[in-house]
PDB file of C-alpha atoms in Angstrom:
ATOM      1  CA  MET A   1      78.146 -44.022  28.553  1.00  0.00           C
ATOM      2  CA  THR A   2      75.316 -46.234  27.351  1.00  0.00           C
ATOM      3  CA  ASP A   3      71.854 -46.312  28.886  1.00  0.00           C
ATOM      4  CA  GLN A   4      72.578 -49.876  29.973  1.00  0.00           C
ATOM      5  CA  GLN A   5      75.677 -48.749  31.867  1.00  0.00           C
ATOM      6  CA  LYS A   6      73.779 -45.899  33.534  1.00  0.00           C
ATOM      7  CA  GLN A   7      71.032 -48.278  34.601  1.00  0.00           C
ATOM      8  CA  ALA A   8      73.703 -50.692  35.871  1.00  0.00           C
ATOM      9  CA  ILE A   9      75.064 -47.929  38.133  1.00  0.00           C
ATOM     10  CA  ILE A  10      71.595 -47.297  39.564  1.00  0.00           C
ATOM     11  CA  VAL A  11      71.015 -51.012  40.151  1.00  0.00           C
ATOM     12  CA  SER A  12      74.459 -51.335  41.735  1.00  0.00           C
ATOM     13  CA  GLY A  13      73.825 -48.291  43.910  1.00  0.00           C
ATOM     14  CA  LYS A  14      70.593 -49.785  45.170  1.00  0.00           C
ATOM     15  CA  GLU A  15      72.338 -53.056  45.921  1.00  0.00           C
ATOM     16  CA  TYR A  16      75.032 -51.164  47.812  1.00  0.00           C
ATOM     17  CA  PHE A  17      72.394 -49.614  50.044  1.00  0.00           C
ATOM     18  CA  ARG A  18      70.451 -52.865  50.334  1.00  0.00           C
ATOM     19  CA  THR A  19      73.380 -55.045  51.335  1.00  0.00           C
ATOM     20  CA  THR A  20      75.771 -52.622  53.049  1.00  0.00           C
ATOM     21  CA  ILE A  21      74.308 -49.302  54.178  1.00  0.00           C
ATOM     22  CA  ILE A  22      70.892 -50.432  55.414  1.00  0.00           C
ATOM     23  CA  PRO A  23      72.131 -53.473  57.413  1.00  0.00           C
ATOM     24  CA  ASN A  24      74.802 -51.318  59.096  1.00  0.00           C
ATOM     25  CA  HIS A  25      72.246 -48.585  59.769  1.00  0.00           C
ATOM     26  CA  LEU A  26      69.821 -51.035  61.377  1.00  0.00           C
ATOM     27  CA  LYS A  27      72.643 -52.605  63.374  1.00  0.00           C
ATOM     28  CA  ASN A  28      73.698 -49.208  64.715  1.00  0.00           C
ATOM     29  CA  LEU A  29      70.100 -48.474  65.670  1.00  0.00           C
ATOM     30  CA  GLN A  30      69.585 -51.768  67.466  1.00  0.00           C
ATOM     31  CA  LYS A  31      72.748 -51.522  69.562  1.00  0.00           C
ATOM     32  CA  LEU A  32      72.054 -47.992  70.861  1.00  0.00           C
ATOM     33  CA  LYS A  33      72.118 -47.751  74.655  1.00  0.00           C
ATOM     34  CA  LEU A  34      71.917 -44.727  76.923  1.00  0.00           C
ATOM     35  CA  SER A  35      75.507 -45.323  78.043  1.00  0.00           C
ATOM     36  CA  GLU A  36      76.763 -44.803  74.472  1.00  0.00           C
ATOM     37  CA  PHE A  37      75.689 -41.158  74.378  1.00  0.00           C
ATOM     38  CA  ASN A  38      78.067 -38.429  75.455  1.00  0.00           C
ATOM     39  CA  ILE A  39      75.308 -36.328  77.015  1.00  0.00           C
ATOM     40  CA  ASN A  40      75.723 -32.605  77.559  1.00  0.00           C
ATOM     41  CA  PRO A  41      73.410 -31.908  80.511  1.00  0.00           C
ATOM     42  CA  PHE A  42      73.301 -28.214  79.612  1.00  0.00           C
ATOM     43  CA  LEU A  43      71.908 -28.971  76.147  1.00  0.00           C
ATOM     44  CA  ILE A  44      69.850 -32.148  76.298  1.00  0.00           C
ATOM     45  CA  ASN A  45      66.925 -30.643  78.215  1.00  0.00           C
ATOM     46  CA  TYR A  46      66.906 -27.641  75.901  1.00  0.00           C
ATOM     47  CA  LEU A  47      66.968 -29.864  72.803  1.00  0.00           C
ATOM     48  CA  ALA A  48      64.169 -32.060  74.143  1.00  0.00           C
ATOM     49  CA  ALA A  49      62.021 -29.015  74.889  1.00  0.00           C
ATOM     50  CA  PHE A  50      62.869 -27.461  71.523  1.00  0.00           C
ATOM     51  CA  LEU A  51      61.950 -30.693  69.691  1.00  0.00           C
ATOM     52  CA  CYS A  52      58.949 -31.866  71.685  1.00  0.00           C
ATOM     53  CA  GLY A  53      57.859 -29.003  73.918  1.00  0.00           C
ATOM     54  CA  ASP A  54      58.747 -30.741  77.184  1.00  0.00           C
ATOM     55  CA  THR A  55      61.571 -32.585  78.977  1.00  0.00           C
ATOM     56  CA  GLU A  56      59.816 -35.882  79.673  1.00  0.00           C
ATOM     57  CA  PRO A  57      61.880 -39.098  79.249  1.00  0.00           C
ATOM     58  CA  HIS A  58      60.473 -39.820  75.772  1.00  0.00           C
ATOM     59  CA  SER A  59      61.325 -36.310  74.630  1.00  0.00           C
ATOM     60  CA  LEU A  60      64.847 -36.640  76.004  1.00  0.00           C
ATOM     61  CA  ALA A  61      65.184 -39.999  74.253  1.00  0.00           C
ATOM     62  CA  LYS A  62      64.062 -38.523  70.930  1.00  0.00           C
ATOM     63  CA  ALA A  63      66.576 -35.674  71.267  1.00  0.00           C
ATOM     64  CA  LEU A  64      69.291 -38.305  71.708  1.00  0.00           C
ATOM     65  CA  VAL A  65      68.217 -40.940  69.171  1.00  0.00           C
ATOM     66  CA  TYR A  66      67.088 -38.847  66.206  1.00  0.00           C
ATOM     67  CA  PRO A  67      70.376 -36.998  65.540  1.00  0.00           C
ATOM     68  CA  ARG A  68      72.434 -40.155  66.014  1.00  0.00           C
ATOM     69  CA  ILE A  69      70.462 -42.501  63.797  1.00  0.00           C
ATOM     70  CA  LEU A  70      69.402 -39.968  61.160  1.00  0.00           C
ATOM     71  CA  GLY A  71      72.769 -38.261  60.891  1.00  0.00           C
ATOM     72  CA  THR A  72      76.026 -39.227  62.523  1.00  0.00           C
ATOM     73  CA  SER A  73      75.934 -43.021  62.301  1.00  0.00           C
ATOM     74  CA  LEU A  74      74.631 -43.081  58.736  1.00  0.00           C
ATOM     75  CA  ASN A  75      77.183 -40.580  57.428  1.00  0.00           C
ATOM     76  CA  THR A  76      79.952 -42.596  59.066  1.00  0.00           C
ATOM     77  CA  SER A  77      78.721 -45.861  57.577  1.00  0.00           C
ATOM     78  CA  PHE A  78      78.427 -44.345  54.096  1.00  0.00           C
ATOM     79  CA  GLY A  79      81.975 -42.998  54.180  1.00  0.00           C
ATOM     80  CA  GLN A  80      83.515 -46.133  55.667  1.00  0.00           C
ATOM     81  CA  ASN A  81      81.918 -48.436  53.107  1.00  0.00           C
ATOM     82  CA  ILE A  82      82.059 -46.276  49.988  1.00  0.00           C
ATOM     83  CA  GLN A  83      84.755 -48.490  48.440  1.00  0.00           C
ATOM     84  CA  VAL A  84      82.067 -51.150  47.957  1.00  0.00           C
ATOM     85  CA  PHE A  85      80.187 -48.822  45.621  1.00  0.00           C
ATOM     86  CA  ILE A  86      83.362 -47.576  43.945  1.00  0.00           C
ATOM     87  CA  SER A  87      84.296 -51.180  43.154  1.00  0.00           C
ATOM     88  CA  SER A  88      81.011 -51.579  41.291  1.00  0.00           C
ATOM     89  CA  LEU A  89      81.794 -48.434  39.282  1.00  0.00           C
ATOM     90  CA  GLU A  90      85.119 -49.979  38.338  1.00  0.00           C
ATOM     91  CA  GLU A  91      83.350 -52.953  36.767  1.00  0.00           C
ATOM     92  CA  ILE A  92      80.692 -50.899  34.981  1.00  0.00           C
ATOM     93  CA  THR A  93      83.164 -48.403  33.497  1.00  0.00           C
ATOM     94  CA  GLY A  94      85.462 -51.121  32.194  1.00  0.00           C
ATOM     95  CA  GLY A  95      87.336 -52.572  35.121  1.00  0.00           C
ATOM     96  CA  ALA A  96      89.613 -51.318  37.834  1.00  0.00           C
ATOM     97  CA  SER A  97      92.449 -49.066  36.857  1.00  0.00           C
ATOM     98  CA  GLY A  98      95.836 -50.703  36.823  1.00  0.00           C
ATOM     99  CA  VAL A  99      97.439 -47.507  38.070  1.00  0.00           C
ATOM    100  CA  GLU A 100      98.161 -47.166  41.785  1.00  0.00           C
ATOM    101  CA  GLY A 101      95.972 -44.548  43.422  1.00  0.00           C
ATOM    102  CA  ILE A 102      93.428 -44.504  40.575  1.00  0.00           C
ATOM    103  CA  ASP A 103      89.996 -46.011  41.192  1.00  0.00           C
ATOM    104  CA  ILE A 104      88.348 -45.730  37.795  1.00  0.00           C
ATOM    105  CA  GLU A 105      89.198 -44.709  34.252  1.00  0.00           C
ATOM    106  CA  PHE A 106      86.536 -43.346  31.921  1.00  0.00           C
ATOM    107  CA  VAL A 107      86.046 -41.209  28.833  1.00  0.00           C
ATOM    108  CA  ASP A 108      84.810 -37.775  29.897  1.00  0.00           C
ATOM    109  CA  ALA A 109      81.390 -37.165  28.341  1.00  0.00           C
ATOM    110  CA  ILE A 110      82.115 -33.417  28.157  1.00  0.00           C
ATOM    111  CA  ASP A 111      85.598 -33.161  26.649  1.00  0.00           C
ATOM    112  CA  GLY A 112      86.000 -36.683  25.256  1.00  0.00           C
ATOM    113  CA  ARG A 113      89.347 -37.275  26.976  1.00  0.00           C
ATOM    114  CA  ARG A 114      90.182 -40.311  29.081  1.00  0.00           C
ATOM    115  CA  LYS A 115      90.160 -39.485  32.797  1.00  0.00           C
ATOM    116  CA  TYR A 116      92.083 -41.170  35.595  1.00  0.00           C
ATOM    117  CA  CYS A 117      89.977 -40.703  38.678  1.00  0.00           C
ATOM    118  CA  GLN A 118      90.374 -41.231  42.395  1.00  0.00           C
ATOM    119  CA  CYS A 119      86.890 -41.369  43.957  1.00  0.00           C
ATOM    120  CA  LYS A 120      85.956 -39.931  47.348  1.00  0.00           C
ATOM    121  CA  ALA A 121      82.665 -39.987  49.228  1.00  0.00           C
ATOM    122  CA  GLY A 122      81.820 -36.371  50.038  1.00  0.00           C
ATOM    123  CA  PRO A 123      83.103 -32.784  50.160  1.00  0.00           C
ATOM    124  CA  GLN A 124      84.501 -33.058  53.696  1.00  0.00           C
ATOM    125  CA  THR A 125      85.853 -36.632  53.674  1.00  0.00           C
ATOM    126  CA  ILE A 126      89.606 -36.284  53.283  1.00  0.00           C
ATOM    127  CA  ASN A 127      92.159 -35.091  55.810  1.00  0.00           C
ATOM    128  CA  LYS A 128      95.317 -33.039  55.430  1.00  0.00           C
ATOM    129  CA  GLU A 129      97.524 -36.121  55.076  1.00  0.00           C
ATOM    130  CA  ASP A 130      95.501 -37.265  52.050  1.00  0.00           C
ATOM    131  CA  ILE A 131      96.616 -34.234  50.052  1.00  0.00           C
ATOM    132  CA  ALA A 132     100.209 -35.400  49.689  1.00  0.00           C
ATOM    133  CA  THR A 133      99.120 -38.971  48.959  1.00  0.00           C
ATOM    134  CA  ILE A 134      96.755 -37.982  46.152  1.00  0.00           C
ATOM    135  CA  LEU A 135      99.164 -35.459  44.636  1.00  0.00           C
ATOM    136  CA  GLY A 136     101.922 -38.065  44.825  1.00  0.00           C
ATOM    137  CA  HIS A 137      99.885 -40.612  42.888  1.00  0.00           C
ATOM    138  CA  PHE A 138      98.984 -38.052  40.247  1.00  0.00           C
ATOM    139  CA  LYS A 139     102.569 -36.813  39.924  1.00  0.00           C
ATOM    140  CA  TYR A 140     103.762 -40.391  39.423  1.00  0.00           C
ATOM    141  CA  LEU A 141     101.220 -40.903  36.658  1.00  0.00           C
ATOM    142  CA  MET A 142     102.189 -37.644  34.949  1.00  0.00           C
ATOM    143  CA  ASN A 143     105.853 -38.657  35.004  1.00  0.00           C
ATOM    144  CA  LYS A 144     104.934 -42.084  33.660  1.00  0.00           C
ATOM    145  CA  SER A 145     102.907 -40.407  30.921  1.00  0.00           C
ATOM    146  CA  ARG A 146     105.948 -38.466  29.759  1.00  0.00           C
ATOM    147  CA  LEU A 147     108.105 -41.580  29.662  1.00  0.00           C
ATOM    148  CA  ASP A 148     105.468 -43.697  27.941  1.00  0.00           C
ATOM    149  CA  ARG A 149     104.237 -40.848  25.705  1.00  0.00           C
ATOM    150  CA  MET A 150     100.663 -41.232  26.947  1.00  0.00           C
ATOM    151  CA  GLY A 151      99.879 -37.584  26.231  1.00  0.00           C
ATOM    152  CA  LEU A 152      98.210 -36.906  29.555  1.00  0.00           C
ATOM    153  CA  GLN A 153      97.200 -33.407  30.518  1.00  0.00           C
ATOM    154  CA  PHE A 154      96.885 -32.196  34.088  1.00  0.00           C
ATOM    155  CA  ASP A 155      93.089 -32.082  33.820  1.00  0.00           C
ATOM    156  CA  ASP A 156      93.008 -35.756  32.823  1.00  0.00           C
ATOM    157  CA  LEU A 157      93.817 -36.633  36.445  1.00  0.00           C
ATOM    158  CA  ILE A 158      90.846 -35.901  38.659  1.00  0.00           C
ATOM    159  CA  VAL A 159      89.320 -36.461  42.060  1.00  0.00           C
ATOM    160  CA  GLY A 160      85.668 -37.443  41.758  1.00  0.00           C
ATOM    161  CA  VAL A 161      83.569 -36.566  44.826  1.00  0.00           C
ATOM    162  CA  LEU A 162      80.422 -38.669  44.711  1.00  0.00           C
ATOM    163  CA  TYR A 163      78.085 -36.217  46.418  1.00  0.00           C
ATOM    164  CA  GLY A 164      77.898 -32.590  47.522  1.00  0.00           C
ATOM    165  CA  GLU A 165      78.345 -29.108  46.098  1.00  0.00           C
ATOM    166  CA  ARG A 166      81.572 -27.553  44.902  1.00  0.00           C
ATOM    167  CA  ASP A 167      81.064 -24.577  47.215  1.00  0.00           C
ATOM    168  CA  ASN A 168      81.205 -26.967  50.185  1.00  0.00           C
ATOM    169  CA  LEU A 169      84.548 -28.559  49.322  1.00  0.00           C
ATOM    170  CA  SER A 170      86.945 -28.558  52.251  1.00  0.00           C
ATOM    171  CA  ALA A 171      90.261 -26.708  52.235  1.00  0.00           C
ATOM    172  CA  ASN A 172      91.965 -30.075  51.698  1.00  0.00           C
ATOM    173  CA  TYR A 173      90.126 -30.627  48.432  1.00  0.00           C
ATOM    174  CA  LYS A 174      90.797 -27.055  47.378  1.00  0.00           C
ATOM    175  CA  ALA A 175      94.521 -27.651  47.882  1.00  0.00           C
ATOM    176  CA  ILE A 176      94.309 -30.535  45.396  1.00  0.00           C
ATOM    177  CA  ASP A 177      92.097 -28.532  43.036  1.00  0.00           C
ATOM    178  CA  ALA A 178      94.879 -25.972  42.718  1.00  0.00           C
ATOM    179  CA  HIS A 179      96.824 -28.652  40.807  1.00  0.00           C
ATOM    180  CA  TYR A 180      94.272 -31.143  39.472  1.00  0.00           C
ATOM    181  CA  PRO A 181      90.496 -30.845  38.996  1.00  0.00           C
ATOM    182  CA  VAL A 182      88.171 -31.904  41.801  1.00  0.00           C
ATOM    183  CA  LEU A 183      84.772 -32.728  40.306  1.00  0.00           C
ATOM    184  CA  CYS A 184      81.974 -32.731  42.857  1.00  0.00           C
ATOM    185  CA  GLY A 185      78.482 -34.190  42.893  1.00  0.00           C
ATOM    186  CA  ALA A 186      76.398 -33.486  39.780  1.00  0.00           C
ATOM    187  CA  ASP A 187      79.473 -32.292  37.835  1.00  0.00           C
ATOM    188  CA  PHE A 188      81.293 -35.587  38.399  1.00  0.00           C
ATOM    189  CA  TRP A 189      78.296 -37.745  37.472  1.00  0.00           C
ATOM    190  CA  GLU A 190      77.578 -35.726  34.334  1.00  0.00           C
ATOM    191  CA  ARG A 191      81.142 -36.168  33.119  1.00  0.00           C
ATOM    192  CA  LEU A 192      80.965 -39.894  33.859  1.00  0.00           C
ATOM    193  CA  THR A 193      77.544 -40.565  32.319  1.00  0.00           C
ATOM    194  CA  GLY A 194      76.829 -37.619  30.021  1.00  0.00           C
ATOM    195  CA  ASP A 195      73.517 -37.099  31.819  1.00  0.00           C
ATOM    196  CA  LYS A 196      72.927 -33.816  33.680  1.00  0.00           C
ATOM    197  CA  GLU A 197      70.106 -35.386  35.711  1.00  0.00           C
ATOM    198  CA  PHE A 198      71.888 -38.603  36.629  1.00  0.00           C
ATOM    199  CA  TYR A 199      73.053 -37.361  40.047  1.00  0.00           C
ATOM    200  CA  ASN A 200      69.458 -36.651  41.075  1.00  0.00           C
ATOM    201  CA  ARG A 201      68.229 -39.937  39.593  1.00  0.00           C
ATOM    202  CA  LEU A 202      70.828 -41.868  41.566  1.00  0.00           C
ATOM    203  CA  ALA A 203      70.049 -40.049  44.814  1.00  0.00           C
ATOM    204  CA  LYS A 204      66.331 -40.757  44.387  1.00  0.00           C
ATOM    205  CA  ALA A 205      67.057 -44.419  43.629  1.00  0.00           C
ATOM    206  CA  PHE A 206      68.838 -44.835  46.968  1.00  0.00           C
ATOM    207  CA  GLY A 207      65.694 -43.692  48.770  1.00  0.00           C
ATOM    208  CA  GLU A 208      63.521 -46.077  46.766  1.00  0.00           C
ATOM    209  CA  VAL A 209      65.237 -49.080  48.353  1.00  0.00           C
ATOM    210  CA  VAL A 210      63.480 -48.507  51.691  1.00  0.00           C
ATOM    211  CA  GLU A 211      60.051 -48.637  50.038  1.00  0.00           C
ATOM    212  CA  GLU A 212      60.952 -51.546  47.786  1.00  0.00           C
ATOM    213  CA  ASP A 213      62.176 -53.609  50.729  1.00  0.00           C
ATOM    214  CA  GLY A 214      59.274 -52.654  53.002  1.00  0.00           C
ATOM    215  CA  ILE A 215      61.470 -51.244  55.767  1.00  0.00           C
ATOM    216  CA  ASP A 216      59.374 -49.499  58.456  1.00  0.00           C
ATOM    217  CA  GLY A 217      62.043 -47.196  59.814  1.00  0.00           C
ATOM    218  CA  SER A 218      59.694 -45.028  61.856  1.00  0.00           C
ATOM    219  CA  THR A 219      58.472 -47.999  63.897  1.00  0.00           C
ATOM    220  CA  LEU A 220      62.014 -49.215  64.518  1.00  0.00           C
ATOM    221  CA  ILE A 221      63.148 -45.760  65.656  1.00  0.00           C
ATOM    222  CA  LEU A 222      60.172 -45.281  67.978  1.00  0.00           C
ATOM    223  CA  LYS A 223      60.830 -48.683  69.520  1.00  0.00           C
ATOM    224  CA  LYS A 224      64.393 -47.617  70.268  1.00  0.00           C
ATOM    225  CA  VAL A 225      63.142 -44.285  71.675  1.00  0.00           C
ATOM    226  CA  ASP A 226      60.908 -46.286  74.056  1.00  0.00           C
ATOM    227  CA  GLU A 227      63.913 -48.337  75.186  1.00  0.00           C
ATOM    228  CA  ILE A 228      66.111 -45.286  75.789  1.00  0.00           C
ATOM    229  CA  ALA A 229      63.262 -43.512  77.583  1.00  0.00           C
ATOM    230  CA  GLN A 230      62.909 -46.472  79.926  1.00  0.00           C
ATOM    231  CA  GLU A 231      66.643 -46.351  80.630  1.00  0.00           C
ATOM    232  CA  ILE A 232      66.269 -42.665  81.516  1.00  0.00           C
ATOM    233  CA  ILE A 233      63.381 -43.469  83.838  1.00  0.00           C
ATOM    234  CA  ASP A 234      65.306 -46.317  85.493  1.00  0.00           C
ATOM    235  CA  LYS A 235      68.273 -43.981  85.973  1.00  0.00           C
ATOM    236  CA  GLY A 236      66.083 -41.340  87.581  1.00  0.00           C
ATOM    237  CA  GLY A 237      66.515 -38.769  84.824  1.00  0.00           C
ATOM    238  CA  LEU A 238      69.429 -37.060  83.082  1.00  0.00           C
TER     239      LEU A 238
END
């Protein structure tokens, strides 16, 4: 992959965060209300005290808001919208694959063979039903290869997991990996770009968007904490 293509991926990744992830993240933050939390009364006071040293309304609000907006909602948004980023990879690597069930095709920078890749977000993001679907698509392509004399090998059909560590792959991914390679995180990006450090460069670039766009996340979160704390006060506590 050329330096221009690698830079195009970084630019596209930033645009993905700028136009998709960040707006959804801010929207999820703004719409948070006390009624949306499934509060465990046995844990919330403990968590507030553990986090802040007391169980005052603002501490309770922080114990509710921080995990939601810094974890759950963002992970969900990233997974739900990952196809937006994958579509940009299709264009940069030479266009979408014409094969059903294949997101991108590229020449592996390690072994030099053409890969047919289905992309997934992270190491825990497929369910049991996805196993048969993915294996079915790959089996179809292998059969087609024999008929069309494409010369495909089993390790030419891969699942590319965009982030994470191989050791954290779910049992569902491992079931696929028993038949076809599952390349995860840095391994996938190195094979795509030929750059061992590209995975880290891309991850850092995503974080740069917040600074470049002047987003003051801490102020926005604290404002929402104030709102939730007031709801707790109005309710008479949790």
